[in-house]
Structures are given as C-alpha cells and as structure tokens.
Amino acid sequence: FFSSRRRHTRYIGDWSSDVCSSDLGGNPSQLRELSAELGPDLLDLHSDPDHNRSVFTLAGEDPARILAKSATAMFDIREHHGVHPRVGIVDVVPFVALDGSTCEDAIAARDRFAHFAANELGIPCFLYGPERTLPFIRKHAFVDLLPDLGPSSPHPRSGAICVGARPILIAYNVWLKDQTVETAKHIAKTIRTNERRTLGLQVGEHAQVSMNLIDYEVTGPLEAYDAVAELAPVDHAELVGLVPARALARIPRDRWTQLDLSGEKTIEWRLAERNRRASGVND
C-alpha cells in the first residue's frame, strides 16, 4: 500500500496501494536490496516463489517510484515464469484512499505515478478505477485496449504497468488439503461474486484458491475462508499484505490465528510503527 503520509512530520492526506512486482518471488538477496532502498516506508513485504511475485506495502508516493525504477532495471519480463497473471515486471500499482483523503486524491496520485512511469521509464500504463476494472485490463490489454499513457506496445524488458485508484481490498489465499487444481478452480468459480474475485491455481504441490476481497464489510477473510471450507478441506490460509483494522474487528479473536490475522497485520498498526521508528521512538 502507498500512504500519502510524508514521513512523520506533516500529513497531507492518506492513500495506500500494493506494488505487485513479478520476478521477485524467490530471490532473497534481490528482495533485501530493494527493501533496503525503501527503508521505513516499506510497511510489509509478501513473496511467493511459485507465483514468482512480491507485494510491497509502501507509505508514500516516492517509494513507489524508487521501487518501480529499481525493479524494472533489475528484471526482464521475458525471463519471468510464475502462475499468477501479470502484464509486467511492476505489474500493479493501485492507490487507495485511507482516512483523511478522498478518492480524488488517490486518482491524482495514480495519474502522477503513471506519468512518471510512462515519461521517465518509457513503460506503457493502463489506468483502472472509475474508468474500468483491473480484470478488464487483464483480459483486454494489447488485444483491443491500448495503454492510456506511454508507448502503444509493451516495453521489451518491463512489459506494462496497471496503475489504479480503488477502495481498500484484502488479498487472501486459502490453500486446499490434498485437492487438485481442478477442485480449486471449481471452488473459485462457485464462490465468485462481485465482492469476491477468485482464481484456482496450482502453487507448487498444492492447490490454492486465490482471492481479492473487494468489499470486506460484505465478504471478509472469515466469510472467504468458510466459503472455501464448506466445499473442500483447508490446509491453511494466507493473508497477502495488510488488512484495515475495521476488517479485523469484525472477526472473533479466536479465529485470527486460523485466518492468518493479527493486530500487527493491520494497516493502522504498521503506519503507527513506521511513524514511531521515523520519530526515533522505541516504545
């Protein structure tokens, strides 16, 4: 996530976003190198070697630019292999309005980043948000949909970037126990709704139902987990990135461990911890 909090001094609104970067799932030394560049503005990092994908949760617009510039210089999309859909090395950069800012603020941040990526990095950018959804771009990019900014064809090394402005969503995976990918795909199709986007994937030796929970007040991690568990045995659950505190508050505490949740995995806790570190406060 990006939050527009500028360091720990003057806050001029809040937005957040995950930078989902392909080719960053299985190389610890490269991940450490990129993480070091981001410093305390890196709120969370989730990596998966089978997806070959990492989700960087960041505070501020500048870290997103730093990460995009470094990752696109470091990796080549032509050498990428992974089970998750992607259009580029820096695949998705969505900005999300948090308390203290508006959807218009997030759209403005989105547009600034897209202009930076198109003009300074030469990477085509597809915009999503009020105009269209991310799944629409996944389906139509470079088929019957041209980029909104930048070159009309993919960058030879970096591909393209989907740059968005959207409400908070929760990325959530449920791993099945002793089930096939066909079962995972069937479950994904069965439980798919407007509020719950789903994919059935083969991840290493296991089948996984991968979900984006678009409206966590309607369908949060608890409802998503239980929907899958009604149809097949579950091995474990996996939160990707962070959750808003309001989503955690809806879930009984005795389910948190099962659902891979905790107070320390909320956006609010990580932002507060970042600000404490930036202020030099240890307690």
mmCIF file of C-alpha atoms in Angstrom, residues 19-259:
data_model
loop_
_atom_site.group_PDB
_atom_site.id
_atom_site.type_symbol
_atom_site.label_atom_id
_atom_site.label_comp_id
_atom_site.label_asym_id
_atom_site.label_seq_id
_atom_site.Cartn_x
_atom_site.Cartn_y
_atom_site.Cartn_z
ATOM 1 C CA VAL A 19 3.106 -2.649 -5.671
ATOM 2 C CA CYS A 20 2.771 -6.158 -7.069
ATOM 3 C CA SER A 21 6.009 -6.951 -8.804
ATOM 4 C CA SER A 22 6.636 -10.046 -10.879
ATOM 5 C CA ASP A 23 10.016 -11.829 -10.945
ATOM 6 C CA LEU A 24 10.500 -11.018 -7.255
ATOM 7 C CA GLY A 25 9.215 -14.160 -5.623
ATOM 8 C CA GLY A 26 12.247 -16.285 -4.966
ATOM 9 C CA ASN A 27 15.484 -14.298 -4.746
ATOM 10 C CA PRO A 28 16.144 -13.202 -1.140
ATOM 11 C CA SER A 29 19.246 -11.158 -1.966
ATOM 12 C CA GLN A 30 17.417 -9.076 -4.577
ATOM 13 C CA LEU A 31 14.480 -8.595 -2.248
ATOM 14 C CA ARG A 32 16.826 -7.434 0.508
ATOM 15 C CA GLU A 33 18.460 -4.996 -1.891
ATOM 16 C CA LEU A 34 15.139 -3.483 -2.908
ATOM 17 C CA SER A 35 13.852 -3.431 0.679
ATOM 18 C CA ALA A 36 16.939 -1.556 1.848
ATOM 19 C CA GLU A 37 16.236 1.204 -0.675
ATOM 20 C CA LEU A 38 12.741 1.671 0.722
ATOM 21 C CA GLY A 39 13.696 1.914 4.391
ATOM 22 C CA PRO A 40 10.916 2.543 6.926
ATOM 23 C CA ASP A 41 8.452 3.322 4.136
ATOM 24 C CA LEU A 42 8.222 -0.425 3.472
ATOM 25 C CA LEU A 43 5.322 -1.451 5.695
ATOM 26 C CA ASP A 44 5.122 -5.071 4.573
ATOM 27 C CA LEU A 45 6.597 -7.477 2.061
ATOM 28 C CA HIS A 46 4.931 -10.697 0.968
ATOM 29 C CA SER A 47 6.693 -13.004 -1.507
ATOM 30 C CA ASP A 48 5.773 -16.287 -3.134
ATOM 31 C CA PRO A 49 8.277 -18.250 -5.258
ATOM 32 C CA ASP A 50 5.590 -20.210 -7.136
ATOM 33 C CA HIS A 51 3.678 -17.072 -8.028
ATOM 34 C CA ASN A 52 7.130 -15.521 -8.585
ATOM 35 C CA ARG A 53 5.562 -12.384 -7.232
ATOM 36 C CA SER A 54 6.069 -9.983 -4.354
ATOM 37 C CA VAL A 55 3.671 -7.466 -2.847
ATOM 38 C CA PHE A 56 5.355 -4.395 -1.373
ATOM 39 C CA THR A 57 3.198 -2.368 1.015
ATOM 40 C CA LEU A 58 4.600 1.148 0.971
ATOM 41 C CA ALA A 59 3.996 4.525 2.595
ATOM 42 C CA GLY A 60 4.240 7.484 0.243
ATOM 43 C CA GLU A 61 4.476 8.145 -3.479
ATOM 44 C CA ASP A 62 8.247 8.472 -3.686
ATOM 45 C CA PRO A 63 8.965 4.888 -2.528
ATOM 46 C CA ALA A 64 6.717 3.585 -5.302
ATOM 47 C CA ARG A 65 8.823 5.397 -7.863
ATOM 48 C CA ILE A 66 12.041 4.154 -6.277
ATOM 49 C CA LEU A 67 10.790 0.566 -6.354
ATOM 50 C CA ALA A 68 9.498 0.796 -9.926
ATOM 51 C CA LYS A 69 12.751 2.255 -11.197
ATOM 52 C CA SER A 70 14.921 -0.313 -9.408
ATOM 53 C CA ALA A 71 12.775 -3.369 -10.173
ATOM 54 C CA THR A 72 12.471 -2.594 -13.870
ATOM 55 C CA ALA A 73 16.233 -2.140 -14.109
ATOM 56 C CA MET A 74 16.864 -5.393 -12.227
ATOM 57 C CA PHE A 75 14.495 -7.812 -14.032
ATOM 58 C CA ASP A 76 13.410 -8.844 -17.518
ATOM 59 C CA ILE A 77 9.802 -9.922 -18.131
ATOM 60 C CA ARG A 78 10.954 -12.254 -20.908
ATOM 61 C CA GLU A 79 12.635 -14.411 -18.273
ATOM 62 C CA HIS A 80 9.662 -14.471 -15.921
ATOM 63 C CA HIS A 81 7.844 -17.671 -15.007
ATOM 64 C CA GLY A 82 5.011 -17.795 -12.465
ATOM 65 C CA VAL A 83 1.435 -18.962 -12.016
ATOM 66 C CA HIS A 84 -0.095 -15.543 -11.345
ATOM 67 C CA PRO A 85 -1.395 -13.412 -14.251
ATOM 68 C CA ARG A 86 0.777 -10.358 -14.995
ATOM 69 C CA VAL A 87 1.402 -7.725 -17.655
ATOM 70 C CA GLY A 88 4.783 -6.503 -16.459
ATOM 71 C CA ILE A 89 7.659 -6.551 -14.012
ATOM 72 C CA VAL A 90 5.924 -3.907 -11.902
ATOM 73 C CA ASP A 91 2.522 -5.397 -12.523
ATOM 74 C CA VAL A 92 0.016 -3.453 -10.426
ATOM 75 C CA VAL A 93 0.288 -0.133 -8.581
ATOM 76 C CA PRO A 94 -3.098 0.743 -7.057
ATOM 77 C CA PHE A 95 -3.624 3.820 -4.872
ATOM 78 C CA VAL A 96 -6.215 3.567 -2.112
ATOM 79 C CA ALA A 97 -7.786 6.413 -0.158
ATOM 80 C CA LEU A 98 -7.491 5.974 3.621
ATOM 81 C CA ASP A 99 -8.912 8.162 6.375
ATOM 82 C CA GLY A 100 -8.021 11.787 5.762
ATOM 83 C CA SER A 101 -8.107 11.717 1.969
ATOM 84 C CA THR A 102 -10.546 11.156 -0.854
ATOM 85 C CA CYS A 103 -10.927 9.067 -3.971
ATOM 86 C CA GLU A 104 -9.921 12.158 -5.929
ATOM 87 C CA ASP A 105 -6.620 12.278 -4.010
ATOM 88 C CA ALA A 106 -5.955 8.641 -4.917
ATOM 89 C CA ILE A 107 -6.755 9.282 -8.581
ATOM 90 C CA ALA A 108 -4.370 12.244 -8.608
ATOM 91 C CA ALA A 109 -1.602 10.074 -7.079
ATOM 92 C CA ARG A 110 -2.343 7.357 -9.632
ATOM 93 C CA ASP A 111 -2.071 9.778 -12.514
ATOM 94 C CA ARG A 112 1.194 11.257 -11.239
ATOM 95 C CA PHE A 113 2.740 7.813 -10.971
ATOM 96 C CA ALA A 114 1.510 6.792 -14.430
ATOM 97 C CA HIS A 115 3.019 9.907 -15.999
ATOM 98 C CA PHE A 116 6.306 9.193 -14.220
ATOM 99 C CA ALA A 117 6.388 5.561 -15.417
ATOM 100 C CA ALA A 118 5.440 6.484 -18.983
ATOM 101 C CA ASN A 119 7.687 9.523 -19.354
ATOM 102 C CA GLU A 120 10.750 8.612 -17.287
ATOM 103 C CA LEU A 121 10.788 4.814 -17.584
ATOM 104 C CA GLY A 122 9.185 4.503 -21.020
ATOM 105 C CA ILE A 123 6.701 1.885 -19.776
ATOM 106 C CA PRO A 124 3.099 1.848 -21.050
ATOM 107 C CA CYS A 125 0.485 2.292 -18.338
ATOM 108 C CA PHE A 126 -3.129 1.172 -18.182
ATOM 109 C CA LEU A 127 -5.323 3.102 -15.761
ATOM 110 C CA TYR A 128 -8.069 1.476 -13.726
ATOM 111 C CA GLY A 129 -10.534 2.759 -11.159
ATOM 112 C CA PRO A 130 -13.598 4.761 -12.178
ATOM 113 C CA GLU A 131 -12.804 4.081 -15.849
ATOM 114 C CA ARG A 132 -12.532 0.265 -15.742
ATOM 115 C CA THR A 133 -11.547 -2.652 -13.536
ATOM 116 C CA LEU A 134 -8.243 -4.462 -13.254
ATOM 117 C CA PRO A 135 -9.758 -7.753 -14.550
ATOM 118 C CA PHE A 136 -10.909 -5.865 -17.649
ATOM 119 C CA ILE A 137 -7.323 -4.744 -18.294
ATOM 120 C CA ARG A 138 -6.016 -8.275 -17.736
ATOM 121 C CA LYS A 139 -8.403 -9.508 -20.421
ATOM 122 C CA HIS A 140 -8.061 -6.717 -22.990
ATOM 123 C CA ALA A 141 -4.568 -5.191 -22.643
ATOM 124 C CA PHE A 142 -2.791 -5.039 -26.021
ATOM 125 C CA VAL A 143 -5.645 -7.043 -27.570
ATOM 126 C CA ASP A 144 -8.335 -4.428 -28.092
ATOM 127 C CA LEU A 145 -7.220 -1.946 -25.397
ATOM 128 C CA LEU A 146 -4.245 0.395 -25.840
ATOM 129 C CA PRO A 147 -2.345 1.942 -22.916
ATOM 130 C CA ASP A 148 -3.613 5.239 -21.517
ATOM 131 C CA LEU A 149 -0.074 6.604 -21.256
ATOM 132 C CA GLY A 150 3.269 5.691 -22.761
ATOM 133 C CA PRO A 151 4.154 3.568 -25.796
ATOM 134 C CA SER A 152 1.420 1.618 -27.575
ATOM 135 C CA SER A 153 3.329 -1.666 -27.296
ATOM 136 C CA PRO A 154 4.896 -3.433 -24.280
ATOM 137 C CA HIS A 155 8.329 -2.383 -23.083
ATOM 138 C CA PRO A 156 10.693 -5.176 -24.209
ATOM 139 C CA ARG A 157 12.090 -5.749 -20.697
ATOM 140 C CA SER A 158 9.392 -4.386 -18.401
ATOM 141 C CA GLY A 159 6.071 -5.066 -20.158
ATOM 142 C CA ALA A 160 3.395 -2.688 -18.878
ATOM 143 C CA ILE A 161 2.015 -1.408 -15.571
ATOM 144 C CA CYS A 162 -1.592 -1.376 -14.350
ATOM 145 C CA VAL A 163 -1.948 1.788 -12.256
ATOM 146 C CA GLY A 164 -5.140 2.109 -10.246
ATOM 147 C CA ALA A 165 -7.206 4.061 -7.766
ATOM 148 C CA ARG A 166 -9.571 1.890 -5.761
ATOM 149 C CA PRO A 167 -11.055 1.273 -2.310
ATOM 150 C CA ILE A 168 -9.251 -0.980 0.150
ATOM 151 C CA LEU A 169 -9.308 -4.642 -0.786
ATOM 152 C CA ILE A 170 -7.884 -7.667 1.007
ATOM 153 C CA ALA A 171 -5.740 -10.133 -0.918
ATOM 154 C CA TYR A 172 -6.300 -13.562 0.593
ATOM 155 C CA ASN A 173 -5.323 -17.122 -0.272
ATOM 156 C CA VAL A 174 -6.793 -20.374 1.003
ATOM 157 C CA TRP A 175 -4.659 -23.474 0.464
ATOM 158 C CA LEU A 176 -6.507 -26.755 -0.010
ATOM 159 C CA LYS A 177 -5.555 -30.041 1.634
ATOM 160 C CA ASP A 178 -4.973 -32.977 -0.716
ATOM 161 C CA GLN A 179 -7.006 -31.467 -3.557
ATOM 162 C CA THR A 180 -6.394 -30.955 -7.277
ATOM 163 C CA VAL A 181 -6.183 -27.665 -9.133
ATOM 164 C CA GLU A 182 -9.419 -28.651 -10.895
ATOM 165 C CA THR A 183 -11.116 -28.637 -7.489
ATOM 166 C CA ALA A 184 -9.601 -25.239 -6.696
ATOM 167 C CA LYS A 185 -10.861 -23.840 -9.998
ATOM 168 C CA HIS A 186 -14.333 -25.270 -9.366
ATOM 169 C CA ILE A 187 -14.437 -23.733 -5.891
ATOM 170 C CA ALA A 188 -13.194 -20.395 -7.232
ATOM 171 C CA LYS A 189 -15.974 -20.345 -9.811
ATOM 172 C CA THR A 190 -18.608 -21.448 -7.289
ATOM 173 C CA ILE A 191 -17.851 -18.793 -4.652
ATOM 174 C CA ARG A 192 -17.047 -15.938 -7.062
ATOM 175 C CA THR A 193 -19.173 -12.808 -6.525
ATOM 176 C CA ASN A 194 -18.932 -9.093 -7.295
ATOM 177 C CA GLU A 195 -17.308 -8.629 -3.874
ATOM 178 C CA ARG A 196 -15.023 -11.678 -4.113
ATOM 179 C CA ARG A 197 -12.763 -12.132 -7.153
ATOM 180 C CA THR A 198 -11.293 -15.616 -7.269
ATOM 181 C CA LEU A 199 -8.794 -17.827 -9.098
ATOM 182 C CA GLY A 200 -7.984 -21.505 -8.699
ATOM 183 C CA LEU A 201 -4.224 -22.053 -9.022
ATOM 184 C CA GLN A 202 -1.658 -24.803 -8.787
ATOM 185 C CA VAL A 203 1.004 -23.479 -6.427
ATOM 186 C CA GLY A 204 3.879 -25.900 -6.140
ATOM 187 C CA GLU A 205 2.459 -29.218 -4.992
ATOM 188 C CA HIS A 206 -0.726 -27.670 -3.630
ATOM 189 C CA ALA A 207 -3.954 -26.221 -4.983
ATOM 190 C CA GLN A 208 -4.928 -22.744 -3.902
ATOM 191 C CA VAL A 209 -7.999 -20.527 -4.081
ATOM 192 C CA SER A 210 -6.598 -17.026 -4.534
ATOM 193 C CA MET A 211 -8.975 -14.153 -3.758
ATOM 194 C CA ASN A 212 -9.286 -10.390 -3.851
ATOM 195 C CA LEU A 213 -11.941 -9.348 -1.335
ATOM 196 C CA ILE A 214 -13.288 -6.157 -2.875
ATOM 197 C CA ASP A 215 -15.751 -5.229 -0.109
ATOM 198 C CA TYR A 216 -14.523 -6.656 3.191
ATOM 199 C CA GLU A 217 -17.655 -5.473 5.022
ATOM 200 C CA VAL A 218 -19.684 -7.848 2.857
ATOM 201 C CA THR A 219 -17.094 -10.597 2.350
ATOM 202 C CA GLY A 220 -14.035 -10.517 4.568
ATOM 203 C CA PRO A 221 -11.417 -13.164 5.359
ATOM 204 C CA LEU A 222 -13.771 -15.034 7.689
ATOM 205 C CA GLU A 223 -16.505 -15.376 5.078
ATOM 206 C CA ALA A 224 -13.973 -16.218 2.362
ATOM 207 C CA TYR A 225 -12.304 -18.949 4.429
ATOM 208 C CA ASP A 226 -15.603 -20.501 5.468
ATOM 209 C CA ALA A 227 -16.944 -20.429 1.901
ATOM 210 C CA VAL A 228 -13.956 -22.487 0.736
ATOM 211 C CA ALA A 229 -14.049 -24.785 3.786
ATOM 212 C CA GLU A 230 -17.657 -25.707 3.048
ATOM 213 C CA LEU A 231 -16.534 -27.195 -0.276
ATOM 214 C CA ALA A 232 -13.161 -28.808 0.474
ATOM 215 C CA PRO A 233 -10.687 -29.474 3.306
ATOM 216 C CA VAL A 234 -8.460 -26.468 4.016
ATOM 217 C CA ASP A 235 -4.774 -26.777 4.826
ATOM 218 C CA HIS A 236 -4.148 -23.160 5.801
ATOM 219 C CA ALA A 237 -4.969 -19.543 4.987
ATOM 220 C CA GLU A 238 -2.607 -16.768 3.921
ATOM 221 C CA LEU A 239 -3.026 -13.004 4.128
ATOM 222 C CA VAL A 240 -1.194 -11.138 1.357
ATOM 223 C CA GLY A 241 -0.246 -7.667 2.553
ATOM 224 C CA LEU A 242 -2.248 -5.960 5.287
ATOM 225 C CA VAL A 243 -5.860 -5.550 6.418
ATOM 226 C CA PRO A 244 -7.683 -2.487 7.746
ATOM 227 C CA ALA A 245 -8.367 -2.583 11.484
ATOM 228 C CA ARG A 246 -12.103 -2.397 10.796
ATOM 229 C CA ALA A 247 -11.937 -5.705 8.931
ATOM 230 C CA LEU A 248 -10.126 -7.373 11.824
ATOM 231 C CA ALA A 249 -12.637 -6.005 14.334
ATOM 232 C CA ARG A 250 -15.453 -7.873 12.558
ATOM 233 C CA ILE A 251 -13.812 -11.249 13.213
ATOM 234 C CA PRO A 252 -13.880 -13.144 16.541
ATOM 235 C CA ARG A 253 -10.427 -13.124 18.113
ATOM 236 C CA ASP A 254 -10.384 -16.901 18.481
ATOM 237 C CA ARG A 255 -10.403 -17.202 14.657
ATOM 238 C CA TRP A 256 -7.490 -14.829 13.994
ATOM 239 C CA THR A 257 -4.706 -17.424 14.059
ATOM 240 C CA GLN A 258 -6.620 -19.809 11.810
ATOM 241 C CA LEU A 259 -7.221 -16.977 9.349
#
